[in-house]
Amino acid sequence: MLPQEKEVYLRAIQLSMDNGLYIKFVEIHTEQMTTAEAHRTCMFVYWHRLFLLGFENMLRSYGGEFSCITVPYWNYVDHNDLFLSGACSSMEDCAPILRELGGSQAGRTRTVEINGTPIQGTCVTNYPANHFCQSSVVRGNQCARCIPRGDWATAAFPPTTSVSSLMRQLFSSPTIASVATNLEQGIHNTIHNSLEGAMSNLEAPADPIFFSHHATIDLLHTIFYKCAVGNTVTMSLEAKLSDPRQFTQCARRTPLGRSVDRNVLLPQSSVMIRSGGQTEQAQSVFEVQNPLDPFFAPLPQEYLSLSDVRDIGEFSYNYEITGLLGSMYTTCGGLTTTRTGARGINRELASKEINQNSFVEAVVVPSETSSGWYNEALAAAVNATSLTESSQDTAFTDALAEVEKMTCVFYDECRGKVRDYNAQFRQSFHTNGSTPCSKTIAAISSGQDRIKVRDWRAIFLRHLECDHA
């Protein structure tokens, strides 16, 4: 984003906090029936895609300079690579967007009840957090005027933000159900966990970084879609519904009343997205009485319309992609380097650039970012897995898993110990398992697994320094 675009985006956040619309999106994310559909289901990606679109419509409703606002994504893949290379020392040090949203240091430790849930952290008072109001029933001087955050200035990037982990999350399985699970249990959960404060709770949308985090997850899905589906013309509804790369069905976590999809989420299912504060009865955002209805009413109400960001009618969009994300988009599993160019973190609206099929296509911006360690490690892993019992069909998937194992151990040995989920995140997001790298480290330590590339440490150390060597 250009400096002026950042200023406009932050002013829109400020306005929405001041007039009470912002907190309504926190209330959506914490509503019991809604969150049971949004998380730990096959529709995780598509639910949050609709949530983002509604949020953007709300920001655009202020008109004028706000009319074409898009949520900026957070390129934590490049920022993590800077962290890995030793060019910076923490999430806040490596990621300008965290500092631009107020950082984590200006404030005092306190507990804020956000929509009725007590959340502790450094309650940051930098702009725009100094406009935050923690509940729909609170106004004026009763507003917290700060957002609780963890210590981003010392927090390390989780290994799931590395190219090696994201390649596995996106390309180890060709179905949307598997990719949604991989992204949720991988990059999604670990970023929430690492940032702590509000982000470790279901009240996470209280922090504006939530929306940029989910914009990145949305972008990652577009990489999967381009590489796995790759259609260049509009697909028929029948073709989409029969394609497991776009739709599968899965069990609901909370059954509905009497309906054909009472116990199962289908592509044809209407999206469960309701808002309701501490004193309000939950109500669908598609009901005209809901103050959020103007922002959601023009949007699709069924999951079947949300599989392709280029095919959502007037709300179609795509991304301006840079750095390692751009390489992932271009190479679909391998990784090459493009050269010099400007950084781009924009979601492009359909009106910007449309091809002959009325698709708004992604713009890949050339970048100086490189990841030589990954290229060499992947080549070694492909060679190692081809010499084992792996079949031709699974050799590449096995190689991706091998490089992620190497990355996990390198983080554990050279970038501080790999962190598992904290207690607050487990409780709020109802997560009983461990992070992907925590599982990997435990399996290798117990002898249940091993890294097949014997000289993998030498490969990493040719490109990266070890802090604890």
XYZ file of C-alpha atoms in Angstrom:
469
model
C 0.000 0.000 0.000
C 1.080 3.552 -0.638
C 1.356 5.814 2.452
C -1.840 7.652 1.509
C -3.730 4.353 1.102
C -2.564 3.251 4.556
C -3.791 6.515 6.070
C -7.202 6.102 4.447
C -7.494 2.504 5.660
C -6.584 3.460 9.233
C -9.059 6.346 9.210
C -11.795 3.963 8.093
C -10.930 1.641 10.993
C -11.092 4.647 13.326
C -14.495 5.726 12.008
C -15.948 2.234 12.365
C -14.681 2.003 15.946
C -16.100 5.426 16.776
C -19.610 4.772 15.418
C -19.994 1.246 16.822
C -19.920 -0.795 13.611
C -16.467 -2.279 14.213
C -17.438 -4.090 17.424
C -20.343 -5.715 15.556
C -17.815 -7.811 13.624
C -16.291 -8.994 16.909
C -19.789 -10.035 17.968
C -20.202 -12.062 14.760
C -16.994 -13.991 15.372
C -17.955 -14.892 18.936
C -21.601 -15.839 18.314
C -21.942 -19.502 19.304
C -23.702 -20.955 16.257
C -21.614 -18.828 13.911
C -18.203 -19.721 15.268
C -19.144 -23.416 15.242
C -19.558 -23.138 11.468
C -16.625 -20.790 10.851
C -14.006 -22.941 12.569
C -12.983 -26.599 12.354
C -15.217 -27.279 9.354
C -14.631 -27.696 5.626
C -16.050 -24.188 5.029
C -13.409 -22.394 7.141
C -11.873 -20.554 4.167
C -15.160 -19.666 2.495
C -16.826 -18.474 5.713
C -13.986 -16.053 6.428
C -13.997 -14.918 2.790
C -17.598 -13.735 3.204
C -16.723 -12.158 6.565
C -13.916 -10.157 4.915
C -16.177 -9.010 2.094
C -18.800 -7.787 4.565
C -16.144 -5.953 6.571
C -14.819 -4.256 3.442
C -18.342 -3.222 2.434
C -18.772 -1.634 5.859
C -15.541 0.367 5.498
C -16.499 1.449 1.971
C -19.900 2.656 3.164
C -18.255 5.836 4.471
C -18.026 6.913 0.833
C -15.644 9.321 -0.851
C -12.012 8.360 -0.329
C -13.163 5.182 1.448
C -15.246 3.865 -1.463
C -12.635 1.459 -2.850
C -10.932 0.321 0.362
C -9.573 -3.215 0.478
C -8.086 -4.945 3.519
C -4.286 -5.157 3.122
C -2.849 -8.636 3.507
C 0.123 -9.285 5.792
C 3.035 -10.799 3.888
C 4.370 -12.750 6.838
C 6.024 -15.196 4.445
C 8.592 -12.601 3.370
C 8.757 -11.144 6.881
C 9.447 -14.587 8.326
C 12.186 -15.100 5.750
C 13.824 -11.890 6.996
C 13.530 -13.298 10.521
C 15.101 -16.578 9.415
C 17.982 -14.759 7.713
C 18.745 -12.735 10.851
C 17.885 -9.399 9.211
C 15.426 -8.677 12.058
C 14.718 -10.196 15.445
C 10.966 -10.472 16.114
C 7.536 -10.315 14.547
C 7.214 -6.603 15.294
C 10.753 -5.858 14.135
C 10.280 -7.752 10.857
C 6.699 -6.781 9.970
C 6.006 -3.100 9.207
C 2.252 -3.709 9.303
C 2.403 -4.599 13.006
C 4.115 -1.300 13.756
C 1.748 0.626 11.478
C -1.217 -0.754 13.431
C 0.285 0.583 16.660
C 2.798 -2.066 17.693
C 2.750 -3.699 21.112
C 4.758 -1.484 23.436
C 2.758 1.730 24.022
C 0.405 0.939 26.880
C 0.130 -0.775 30.242
C -0.815 -4.289 31.251
C -4.523 -4.530 31.967
C -7.546 -6.742 31.480
C -10.293 -5.579 29.135
C -13.700 -7.256 28.906
C -14.276 -7.506 25.163
C -17.887 -8.462 24.490
C -17.978 -9.878 28.019
C -14.743 -11.903 27.848
C -11.826 -10.733 30.051
C -8.651 -10.487 27.953
C -5.264 -9.513 29.355
C -2.263 -7.994 27.617
C -0.412 -4.774 27.037
C -3.386 -2.574 26.218
C -1.922 -0.604 23.331
C -2.983 3.041 23.112
C -1.349 3.932 19.794
C -3.575 4.889 16.851
C -5.950 3.379 15.787
C -6.246 1.214 18.931
C -6.985 4.351 20.970
C -10.428 4.437 19.327
C -11.410 0.868 20.266
C -14.613 0.327 22.221
C -14.982 -3.124 23.723
C -18.774 -3.591 23.646
C -21.910 -2.409 21.875
C -23.368 -1.352 25.225
C -20.410 0.889 26.077
C -19.902 4.427 24.845
C -17.734 7.502 25.404
C -15.477 7.501 28.448
C -16.411 3.900 29.238
C -14.586 2.680 26.123
C -11.225 1.028 26.759
C -9.491 3.149 24.091
C -6.856 0.444 23.774
C -6.446 -3.130 22.463
C -4.760 -5.888 24.533
C -1.794 -7.411 22.702
C 1.056 -9.788 23.408
C 4.700 -8.751 23.329
C 5.158 -8.644 19.570
C 8.609 -7.069 20.035
C 9.971 -10.376 21.376
C 7.625 -12.858 19.673
C 9.186 -15.141 17.071
C 7.434 -16.043 13.852
C 5.874 -19.513 14.029
C 7.507 -21.982 11.592
C 4.160 -22.348 9.801
C 4.865 -18.983 8.132
C 7.867 -20.438 6.304
C 7.723 -21.321 2.623
C 8.439 -24.958 3.447
C 5.433 -25.279 5.747
C 3.066 -23.368 3.473
C 3.995 -25.538 0.499
C 2.933 -28.560 2.532
C -0.235 -26.843 3.786
C -1.293 -25.951 0.233
C -0.027 -28.769 -1.948
C 0.016 -31.979 0.112
C -3.592 -32.767 -0.829
C -5.773 -31.735 -3.778
C -9.082 -31.326 -1.898
C -10.494 -28.132 -0.405
C -11.372 -29.967 2.823
C -7.731 -30.936 3.394
C -6.397 -27.513 2.431
C -8.888 -25.774 4.732
C -7.836 -28.048 7.598
C -4.131 -27.570 6.866
C -4.441 -23.782 6.768
C -6.589 -23.590 9.887
C -4.415 -25.921 11.953
C -1.256 -24.423 10.482
C -0.812 -20.755 9.631
C -4.172 -19.653 11.069
C -3.895 -21.074 14.559
C -0.196 -20.403 15.057
C -0.374 -16.701 14.122
C -3.308 -16.216 16.503
C -1.375 -18.050 19.203
C 1.897 -16.155 18.664
C 0.371 -12.660 18.753
C -1.481 -13.362 22.029
C -3.719 -10.730 23.637
C -7.014 -10.353 21.793
C -5.678 -12.447 18.914
C -5.487 -15.534 21.163
C -9.233 -15.353 21.705
C -12.373 -15.672 19.598
C -12.655 -11.908 20.139
C -9.649 -11.625 17.788
C -11.387 -9.237 15.316
C -11.017 -6.632 18.076
C -7.488 -6.248 16.700
C -7.316 -4.915 13.120
C -4.415 -7.274 12.378
C -7.038 -10.058 12.416
C -8.433 -8.892 9.095
C -5.006 -8.701 7.438
C -4.175 -12.171 8.787
C -7.320 -13.589 7.203
C -6.723 -11.679 3.979
C -3.415 -13.570 3.744
C -5.136 -16.903 4.350
C -7.603 -15.928 1.633
C -4.689 -15.142 -0.695
C -3.081 -18.502 0.111
C -6.285 -20.222 -0.934
C -6.199 -18.337 -4.251
C -2.712 -19.785 -4.792
C -4.076 -23.276 -4.174
C -7.045 -22.607 -6.457
C -4.901 -21.292 -9.303
C -2.508 -24.228 -9.039
C -5.036 -27.008 -8.386
C -8.009 -25.860 -10.488
C -6.527 -23.287 -12.820
C -9.593 -22.639 -14.950
C -9.295 -19.702 -17.343
C -13.013 -19.502 -18.165
C -16.047 -19.487 -15.903
C -17.007 -22.952 -14.649
C -20.606 -24.107 -14.559
C -22.226 -24.591 -11.181
C -22.504 -28.333 -11.855
C -18.773 -28.549 -12.558
C -17.942 -26.705 -9.342
C -20.217 -28.860 -7.206
C -18.685 -32.091 -8.498
C -15.106 -30.866 -8.008
C -13.565 -31.819 -4.614
C -10.896 -29.166 -5.147
C -13.689 -26.623 -4.682
C -16.348 -28.289 -2.563
C -16.791 -31.206 -0.225
C -19.383 -31.773 2.445
C -18.622 -32.257 6.111
C -20.394 -32.643 9.427
C -21.721 -29.607 11.237
C -20.323 -29.042 14.703
C -23.744 -27.792 15.849
C -26.874 -29.269 14.203
C -29.533 -26.950 12.810
C -33.288 -27.259 13.119
C -35.259 -29.300 10.611
C -33.598 -28.961 7.195
C -31.920 -31.167 4.605
C -28.522 -29.953 5.802
C -29.315 -30.210 9.504
C -26.214 -32.252 10.305
C -24.018 -31.581 7.306
C -22.507 -28.561 5.579
C -23.204 -28.653 1.855
C -22.038 -26.324 -0.930
C -25.693 -25.279 -1.203
C -25.907 -24.462 2.517
C -26.589 -20.868 3.493
C -23.728 -19.304 5.406
C -24.374 -19.125 9.147
C -23.276 -15.605 10.050
C -25.101 -13.967 12.940
C -24.348 -11.054 15.231
C -25.488 -10.487 18.772
C -23.880 -8.624 21.646
C -24.071 -9.261 25.364
C -27.656 -8.019 25.631
C -28.953 -8.797 22.138
C -30.514 -11.897 20.641
C -28.380 -13.321 17.832
C -29.682 -12.400 14.410
C -28.553 -13.206 10.866
C -26.671 -10.403 9.129
C -28.975 -11.052 6.178
C -32.026 -9.919 8.189
C -33.096 -6.372 7.325
C -33.389 -5.493 11.023
C -29.679 -6.202 11.548
C -27.545 -3.026 11.299
C -24.984 -5.050 9.318
C -27.510 -6.118 6.672
C -26.596 -3.304 4.227
C -23.040 -4.657 4.059
C -23.938 -8.337 3.659
C -27.230 -8.185 1.734
C -25.557 -7.723 -1.698
C -23.183 -10.646 -1.071
C -23.754 -14.349 -1.843
C -25.544 -16.212 0.931
C -24.527 -19.736 -0.107
C -21.084 -21.328 0.016
C -21.300 -22.483 -3.601
C -20.679 -18.894 -4.767
C -17.444 -18.407 -2.820
C -14.942 -20.906 -4.235
C -13.313 -18.592 -6.800
C -12.480 -14.974 -5.918
C -12.680 -14.097 -9.624
C -16.260 -15.324 -9.917
C -18.327 -13.525 -7.252
C -20.127 -11.178 -9.605
C -19.613 -7.495 -8.848
C -17.622 -8.439 -5.742
C -14.988 -10.417 -7.665
C -11.421 -9.536 -6.781
C -7.847 -10.782 -6.811
C -4.474 -9.975 -5.297
C -1.331 -8.060 -6.061
C 1.268 -10.614 -4.977
C 4.927 -10.077 -4.231
C 8.002 -11.913 -2.994
C 7.831 -15.549 -1.970
C 4.044 -15.549 -2.231
C 4.447 -14.453 -5.838
C 6.877 -17.302 -6.445
C 4.462 -19.780 -4.878
C 1.684 -18.482 -7.128
C 3.869 -18.675 -10.238
C 5.583 -22.027 -9.691
C 2.867 -24.014 -7.844
C 5.217 -26.072 -5.744
C 8.701 -25.306 -6.991
C 10.241 -21.967 -6.080
C 12.082 -19.497 -8.276
C 13.173 -15.924 -7.768
C 11.872 -12.881 -9.579
C 13.877 -9.680 -9.469
C 13.553 -6.072 -8.363
C 10.263 -4.324 -8.028
C 7.897 -2.595 -5.641
C 6.182 -4.338 -2.752
C 2.454 -4.845 -3.173
C -0.067 -5.878 -0.532
C -3.304 -4.935 -2.235
C -6.514 -6.796 -2.960
C -7.412 -5.633 -6.453
C -11.069 -4.888 -7.197
C -12.724 -6.349 -10.264
C -12.932 -2.945 -11.910
C -9.150 -2.609 -11.980
C -7.983 -5.188 -14.507
C -10.320 -7.641 -16.245
C -9.360 -10.157 -18.923
C -11.488 -11.282 -21.839
C -13.307 -13.821 -19.659
C -14.305 -11.084 -17.179
C -11.879 -12.504 -14.614
C -9.775 -10.159 -12.529
C -6.432 -11.955 -12.487
C -3.702 -11.716 -9.866
C -0.830 -9.316 -10.457
C 2.561 -10.774 -9.520
C 4.947 -7.954 -8.648
C 8.672 -8.667 -9.215
C 10.609 -8.796 -5.951
C 14.137 -9.138 -4.633
C 13.068 -11.795 -2.142
C 14.873 -15.115 -2.458
C 14.871 -18.322 -0.458
C 17.890 -20.312 -1.548
C 17.785 -22.543 1.511
C 14.354 -23.829 0.504
C 15.319 -24.525 -3.107
C 18.366 -26.540 -2.049
C 16.556 -28.357 0.757
C 13.662 -29.290 -1.535
C 16.026 -30.657 -4.170
C 17.766 -32.770 -1.530
C 14.435 -33.977 -0.154
C 13.164 -34.933 -3.611
C 16.338 -36.939 -4.144
C 16.087 -38.604 -0.725
C 12.428 -39.553 -1.047
C 12.918 -40.897 -4.569
C 15.405 -43.383 -3.118
C 12.933 -44.668 -0.524
C 9.680 -46.559 -0.729
C 7.754 -43.469 -1.899
C 5.706 -44.006 -5.019
C 5.860 -41.573 -7.894
C 2.450 -40.247 -6.820
C 3.574 -39.449 -3.265
C 7.273 -38.609 -3.748
C 6.763 -34.858 -4.084
C 4.320 -34.715 -1.171
C 6.815 -36.683 0.913
C 9.555 -34.251 -0.108
C 7.449 -31.289 1.047
C 6.956 -32.999 4.406
C 10.706 -33.624 4.686
C 11.592 -29.966 4.142
C 9.031 -28.918 6.728
C 10.592 -31.334 9.224
C 14.004 -29.779 8.565
C 12.529 -26.321 9.086
C 10.900 -27.312 12.385
C 14.154 -28.652 13.802
C 16.121 -25.627 12.549
C 13.682 -23.304 14.330
C 13.924 -25.386 17.486
C 17.718 -25.465 17.455
C 18.537 -22.040 16.021
C 15.625 -19.617 16.455
C 14.471 -20.406 19.963
C 12.373 -23.369 21.005
C 9.275 -24.157 18.977
C 6.258 -22.965 20.973
C 3.085 -24.966 21.396
C -0.357 -23.417 21.853
C -0.806 -21.303 24.965
C -3.569 -22.103 27.449
C -5.716 -19.115 26.491
C -5.710 -20.023 22.806
C -6.565 -23.668 23.547
C -9.492 -22.660 25.735
C -10.936 -19.979 23.466
C -10.538 -21.804 20.138
C -11.360 -25.220 21.670
C -8.089 -26.708 20.433
C -6.765 -29.867 22.077
C -3.923 -30.697 19.694
C -0.478 -29.196 19.188
C 1.092 -27.016 16.517
C 2.437 -28.844 13.441
C 6.069 -28.305 14.439
C 5.435 -29.294 18.064
C 4.138 -32.630 16.774
C 7.128 -32.996 14.454
C 9.691 -32.230 17.166
C 8.018 -34.701 19.535
C 7.947 -37.446 16.892
C 11.615 -36.981 15.975
C 12.705 -36.762 19.632
C 10.880 -39.995 20.462
C 12.350 -41.833 17.482
C 8.977 -42.256 15.783
C 10.147 -40.160 12.830
C 13.377 -38.961 11.271
C 14.674 -36.598 8.606
C 15.765 -38.565 5.555
C 18.275 -35.966 4.281
C 21.375 -36.668 6.337
C 23.234 -33.418 5.648
C 20.208 -31.119 5.928
C 21.850 -28.941 8.612
C 24.742 -28.180 6.277
C 22.247 -27.076 3.614
C 20.526 -24.679 6.009
C 23.792 -23.316 7.408
C 25.043 -22.504 3.930
C 22.249 -19.937 3.765
C 21.281 -19.138 7.373
C 23.141 -18.571 10.631
C 22.285 -20.497 13.776
C 21.685 -18.296 16.827
C 22.609 -21.062 19.234
C 25.415 -22.820 17.363
